[in-house]
Every structure is written in C-alpha cells, then in structure tokens.
Coordinates of C-alpha atoms in Angstrom, one line a residue:
M198 CA 10.8 19.5 -3.7
L199 CA 13.7 17.0 -2.7
V200 CA 14.0 13.8 -0.7
S201 CA 14.1 14.4 3.0
K202 CA 17.6 13.6 4.5
V203 CA 17.9 10.3 6.5
P204 CA 18.4 10.8 10.0
S205 CA 22.1 10.9 11.2
K206 CA 21.4 8.0 13.6
T207 CA 20.3 4.6 12.2
P208 CA 17.7 2.3 13.8
P209 CA 18.6 -0.6 15.7
I210 CA 18.9 -3.8 13.6
T211 CA 16.7 -6.7 15.2
S212 CA 14.5 -9.1 13.3
G213 CA 11.1 -10.2 14.1
V214 CA 8.2 -8.3 16.2
A215 CA 10.8 -6.8 18.7
G216 CA 12.6 -5.5 15.7
Y217 CA 9.7 -3.9 14.1
V218 CA 8.5 -2.3 17.2
E219 CA 12.1 -0.8 18.0
S220 CA 12.4 0.3 14.7
V221 CA 9.0 2.3 14.6
R222 CA 9.8 3.6 18.0
F223 CA 12.9 5.2 16.6
C224 CA 11.3 6.5 13.5
L225 CA 8.8 8.0 16.1
Q226 CA 11.5 10.1 17.4
T227 CA 12.6 11.6 14.4
R228 CA 10.7 11.9 11.1
M229 CA 8.9 8.9 9.6
K230 CA 8.9 7.9 6.4
A231 CA 5.9 5.7 5.2
V232 CA 4.0 4.1 2.2
V233 CA 0.1 3.2 2.4
K234 CA -1.5 1.2 -0.2
L235 CA -5.2 1.9 0.0
G236 CA -7.0 -1.1 -1.3
G237 CA -9.5 -0.9 -4.1
A238 CA -12.5 -1.3 -1.3
L239 CA -12.0 2.2 -0.8
F240 CA -12.9 3.3 -4.3
K241 CA -16.3 1.9 -4.9
R242 CA -18.5 1.6 -8.1
D243 CA -20.0 4.8 -6.7
P244 CA -17.4 6.6 -4.8
D245 CA -18.2 7.4 -1.0
V246 CA -17.3 10.8 -0.3
D247 CA -17.5 10.5 3.5
A248 CA -15.2 7.7 3.4
L249 CA -12.7 9.4 1.3
R250 CA -12.8 12.5 3.3
G251 CA -12.4 10.3 6.5
M252 CA -9.4 8.5 5.3
G253 CA -8.1 11.9 3.9
K254 CA -8.4 13.4 7.2
V255 CA -6.7 10.7 9.0
L256 CA -3.9 10.5 7.0
S257 CA -3.2 14.4 6.5
G258 CA -3.1 14.2 10.2
F259 CA -0.4 12.0 10.1
A260 CA 1.7 13.6 7.7
G261 CA 0.6 17.2 9.3
E262 CA 3.2 15.9 12.1
G263 CA 6.3 16.3 10.0
N264 CA 6.1 12.7 8.6
Q265 CA 6.7 11.9 5.0
L266 CA 3.9 9.7 3.4
V267 CA 3.0 8.2 0.0
T268 CA -0.3 6.6 -0.6
V269 CA -1.0 4.2 -3.8
A270 CA -4.6 4.1 -4.9
G271 CA -6.0 0.6 -5.9
G272 CA -8.3 0.0 -8.6
G273 CA -11.4 -1.1 -7.1
Q274 CA -14.5 -2.4 -8.6
N275 CA -14.6 0.3 -11.5
A276 CA -11.2 -1.0 -12.8
R277 CA -12.5 -4.7 -12.5
V278 CA -15.7 -3.6 -14.6
Y279 CA -13.6 -1.7 -17.2
I280 CA -11.1 -4.5 -17.4
D281 CA -13.8 -7.2 -17.9
V282 CA -15.6 -5.2 -20.8
A283 CA -12.4 -4.6 -22.4
R284 CA -11.5 -8.3 -22.6
K285 CA -15.1 -9.1 -23.9
L286 CA -14.3 -6.6 -26.7
G287 CA -11.0 -8.6 -27.3
A288 CA -8.4 -6.6 -25.4
D289 CA -5.3 -8.5 -24.7
E290 CA -3.9 -8.5 -20.9
S291 CA -1.5 -5.7 -21.4
T292 CA -4.3 -3.4 -22.9
S293 CA -6.4 -4.5 -20.1
D294 CA -3.8 -3.5 -17.5
L295 CA -3.3 0.0 -19.1
L296 CA -7.2 0.6 -18.8
G297 CA -6.8 -0.5 -15.1
I298 CA -4.0 1.9 -14.5
T299 CA -6.0 4.7 -16.1
L300 CA -8.8 4.0 -13.4
T301 CA -6.2 3.7 -10.4
R302 CA -5.0 7.2 -11.5
A303 CA -8.5 8.4 -11.4
N304 CA -9.1 7.0 -7.8
A305 CA -5.5 8.7 -6.9
E306 CA -6.8 11.9 -7.9
L307 CA -10.1 11.5 -5.8
F308 CA -8.1 10.7 -2.9
R309 CA -5.6 13.7 -3.5
L310 CA -8.6 15.9 -3.7
A311 CA -9.8 14.5 -0.1
L312 CA -6.5 15.2 1.3
G313 CA -6.8 18.9 0.6
S314 CA -3.7 21.0 0.7
I315 CA -1.4 18.8 2.3
A316 CA -1.4 16.5 -0.8
V317 CA 1.2 17.2 -3.6
A318 CA -0.6 18.5 -6.5
K319 CA 1.1 16.1 -9.3
I320 CA 0.2 12.5 -9.4
P321 CA 3.5 10.7 -10.4
T322 CA 3.1 8.4 -13.3
M323 CA 6.9 7.1 -13.2
L324 CA 8.7 5.9 -10.5
S325 CA 11.7 8.3 -11.1
E326 CA 9.3 11.2 -10.6
L327 CA 8.5 10.2 -7.0
I328 CA 11.7 11.0 -5.4
H329 CA 11.3 14.5 -6.6
Y330 CA 8.0 15.0 -4.9
V331 CA 8.2 13.5 -1.5
S332 CA 9.0 15.5 1.6
P333 CA 8.3 15.8 5.5
G334 CA 4.6 17.0 5.7
K335 CA 3.5 16.2 2.5
V336 CA 1.7 13.4 1.0
V337 CA 2.3 12.1 -2.7
V338 CA -0.6 9.9 -4.0
M339 CA 0.1 7.4 -6.8
G340 CA -2.0 5.0 -9.0
G341 CA -0.5 2.3 -11.3
L342 CA 2.5 2.7 -13.1
Q343 CA 2.8 -0.1 -15.9
P344 CA 1.4 -3.5 -17.2
G345 CA 1.9 -6.7 -15.4
Q346 CA 2.4 -4.6 -12.3
S347 CA -0.1 -4.3 -9.6
T348 CA -0.8 -1.1 -7.3
N349 CA 0.6 -3.3 -4.5
A350 CA 4.0 -3.7 -6.4
V351 CA 3.8 0.1 -7.0
A352 CA 3.7 0.4 -3.2
A353 CA 6.5 -2.0 -2.5
L354 CA 8.6 -0.1 -5.2
A355 CA 7.7 3.3 -3.7
A356 CA 8.6 1.9 -0.3
E357 CA 12.0 0.8 -1.7
I358 CA 13.0 3.8 -3.5
T359 CA 11.8 6.3 -0.6
R360 CA 13.6 4.1 2.1
A361 CA 10.4 3.8 3.8
D362 CA 10.4 2.7 7.4
L363 CA 7.0 0.9 7.1
L364 CA 4.9 0.0 4.2
V365 CA 1.1 -0.5 5.4
N366 CA -1.1 -2.2 3.1
A367 CA -4.8 -1.4 3.9
T368 CA -7.4 -4.1 2.7
D369 CA -10.9 -4.9 3.3
V370 CA -10.1 -7.7 5.9
Q371 CA -8.2 -7.5 9.3
G372 CA -5.0 -8.9 8.1
V373 CA -3.7 -12.1 6.3
Y374 CA -5.7 -15.4 6.9
T375 CA -5.1 -18.9 6.3
A376 CA -7.9 -18.8 3.8
D377 CA -10.3 -16.4 2.2
P378 CA -12.2 -15.2 5.2
K379 CA -15.3 -14.4 3.0
K380 CA -15.6 -17.6 1.8
D381 CA -14.2 -19.9 4.6
P382 CA -15.7 -19.3 8.2
K383 CA -12.8 -21.4 9.6
A384 CA -10.0 -19.1 8.4
K385 CA -7.8 -17.6 11.0
M386 CA -6.1 -14.4 10.9
L387 CA -2.3 -14.7 11.2
R388 CA -0.4 -12.4 13.6
T389 CA 2.9 -12.6 11.6
I390 CA 3.6 -14.3 8.3
G391 CA 7.0 -15.0 6.6
I392 CA 7.5 -13.9 3.4
D393 CA 8.5 -17.3 1.9
K394 CA 4.9 -18.4 2.9
L395 CA 3.3 -15.4 1.1
L396 CA 5.5 -16.2 -1.9
S397 CA 4.3 -19.7 -1.9
W398 CA 0.6 -18.9 -1.7
A399 CA 1.1 -16.0 -4.8
M400 CA 2.9 -18.5 -6.9
A401 CA 0.2 -20.9 -6.5
G402 CA -2.3 -18.7 -8.2
D403 CA -2.8 -17.1 -11.7
V404 CA -2.1 -13.3 -12.3
Y405 CA -4.3 -11.4 -14.6
A406 CA -5.1 -7.8 -15.2
G407 CA -7.4 -6.7 -12.3
K408 CA -7.0 -10.1 -10.4
Y409 CA -4.2 -9.6 -8.0
E410 CA -4.9 -11.5 -4.8
L411 CA -3.6 -10.2 -1.4
L412 CA -0.1 -9.8 -2.8
D413 CA 1.3 -10.8 -6.2
P414 CA 4.6 -12.4 -6.8
V415 CA 6.3 -9.2 -8.2
A416 CA 5.3 -7.2 -5.1
L417 CA 6.3 -9.9 -2.8
K418 CA 9.9 -10.2 -4.4
I419 CA 10.4 -6.4 -4.1
M420 CA 9.3 -6.6 -0.3
Q421 CA 11.8 -9.5 0.0
R422 CA 14.9 -7.9 -1.6
A423 CA 14.1 -4.5 0.3
R424 CA 13.2 -6.5 3.5
I425 CA 10.5 -3.7 3.8
P426 CA 8.7 -3.7 7.1
T427 CA 5.3 -4.3 6.1
R428 CA 1.8 -4.7 7.9
F429 CA -1.6 -5.5 6.7
V430 CA -4.6 -3.9 8.3
S431 CA -8.2 -3.1 7.7
M432 CA -9.3 0.0 6.5
E433 CA -12.6 -0.2 7.7
D434 CA -11.6 2.2 10.6
P435 CA -8.9 4.4 8.9
S436 CA -7.3 4.9 12.3
N437 CA -5.9 1.2 12.2
I438 CA -3.6 2.7 9.7
T439 CA -2.2 5.2 11.8
S440 CA -2.1 2.8 14.6
A441 CA 0.2 0.4 12.5
L442 CA 2.4 3.5 11.7
R443 CA 2.5 4.2 15.5
G444 CA 3.9 0.8 16.2
R445 CA 0.7 -0.8 17.8
D446 CA 0.6 -4.7 17.1
I447 CA -2.4 -4.7 14.9
G448 CA -3.3 -6.6 11.8
T449 CA -0.6 -9.0 10.3
L450 CA 3.1 -8.3 10.2
V451 CA 5.5 -9.6 7.5
S452 CA 8.7 -11.2 8.8
Y453 CA 11.8 -11.8 7.0
S454 CA 14.2 -14.9 7.8

C-alpha cells in the first residue's frame, strides 16, 4: 500500500490554539492523517480484553471514516517487570531496551487483533517500512524500534514521516500537569504548554530503559523540529482520543513559539 496523496489544498498556517482548531477543521473536510500513542496503562500485567476491544472499536471507527491512522503501543507494566529482572541478571541498558521493545511489539500485536480487519497485518519494525503500509481507512500498529528510543519518540517519528495532521498522546492522566498528579494533590492541569517548557522538564530527569517520563528529550526534539500538532489526553475514556482528533479542546495542547 502506498502513502495517501497530500490534499491539493493546504491548511491555514496560524499558531497557537486557534491554529490547531483551524488545522483540524481543515483536515476534517478532507482525509485526516493521525498518529495515536497508546500509553502503557492500556497494556496491564494481565491484559484487559474488554479495554483493548473498546479502544479498538473507537479507533477503527475513526479510520473507517477514511482517515489514515498509525497507533503506537507502549510497554506497560509487563515491560517494566521484564526490564527490572534483566537488570538484576546483569543486563546493560541497551539489552534492557531491546527486551522492552519486544514487549511493546507483543502489545502492538494484541491491539492489532483488537482492531480487527481494519488493521494492517504487518507490525513495522523499522521506520522505513511504515510509509509502505499507511493508507486511508486503515490502521497501522507499531511498537518500539531501537534502543535508547521510547515509544513516545517512535510516535513522534511516525507523525513526522507520515506528515500527520495531529499526534495524540493518550495516557493515564487527563493531560500535562505542573507536577505528578498521582503524588501531588495540588498539581494543576495545563490547557496549553510550550515545547520549551516540556524540554526543560525532560532534561532535568534521567532516562533509563523502561523509565521514560511523560515525554523524553528525544521525543520532544522530534516534535519540535517537525512542529507536530500534539495533544495529551486521558485514555480512560477512548472517546477522548477521537474528540481530540475532531478538534475538541480537550486535555493539553503543545504550543510552538
């Protein structure tokens, strides 16, 4: 399958929230190209079949409208458990990363099954493969690609190479907060956040296999260079994802100066 042609018209170029709304409104008038990063919370220690089916139903419905969709599966608890055991057995960080990648691809296979016939049968293992599989009305599912690179970075690269109109990062919280909302009850959710602020937060922490915070520096740098329209939303209700894809002001929008 070949990459869908870019519409002959180009969307209006406007910055900020207004630009995001105009861009999504334009895309809804044509065929939308989107990437959705599915956080590890969807892939529990004991996979929840109903949760996977529910997410598959919602996203297959979006693709079934003629939209092009790439989804990237996170590692979840199983990946963290295996990585922790590998470290205790003496594995270095690259080896631990490779083990985590194997788990993300297993999660991707589960989600491919949850999507049904609308999913592309092949799970790409290289970025160069992706452009041969994307097409309107289909969903490509991916896991990790290489050591030192989180699945958030994979999602950003997928959005860049497919020229996605929007990247939605679905997590287990409502959006981006001033602090970890699971630890700090005073944490406030931000409706918008600049890419520079996200980078400063990411650069302040350590990056290890299986321990990538909200977004790691590599993912953010890719988003920054490609100026990828990005929203963070909660995956607790799968419709949050499609609401973001349809231009609703939900979660946190990343802005570029």
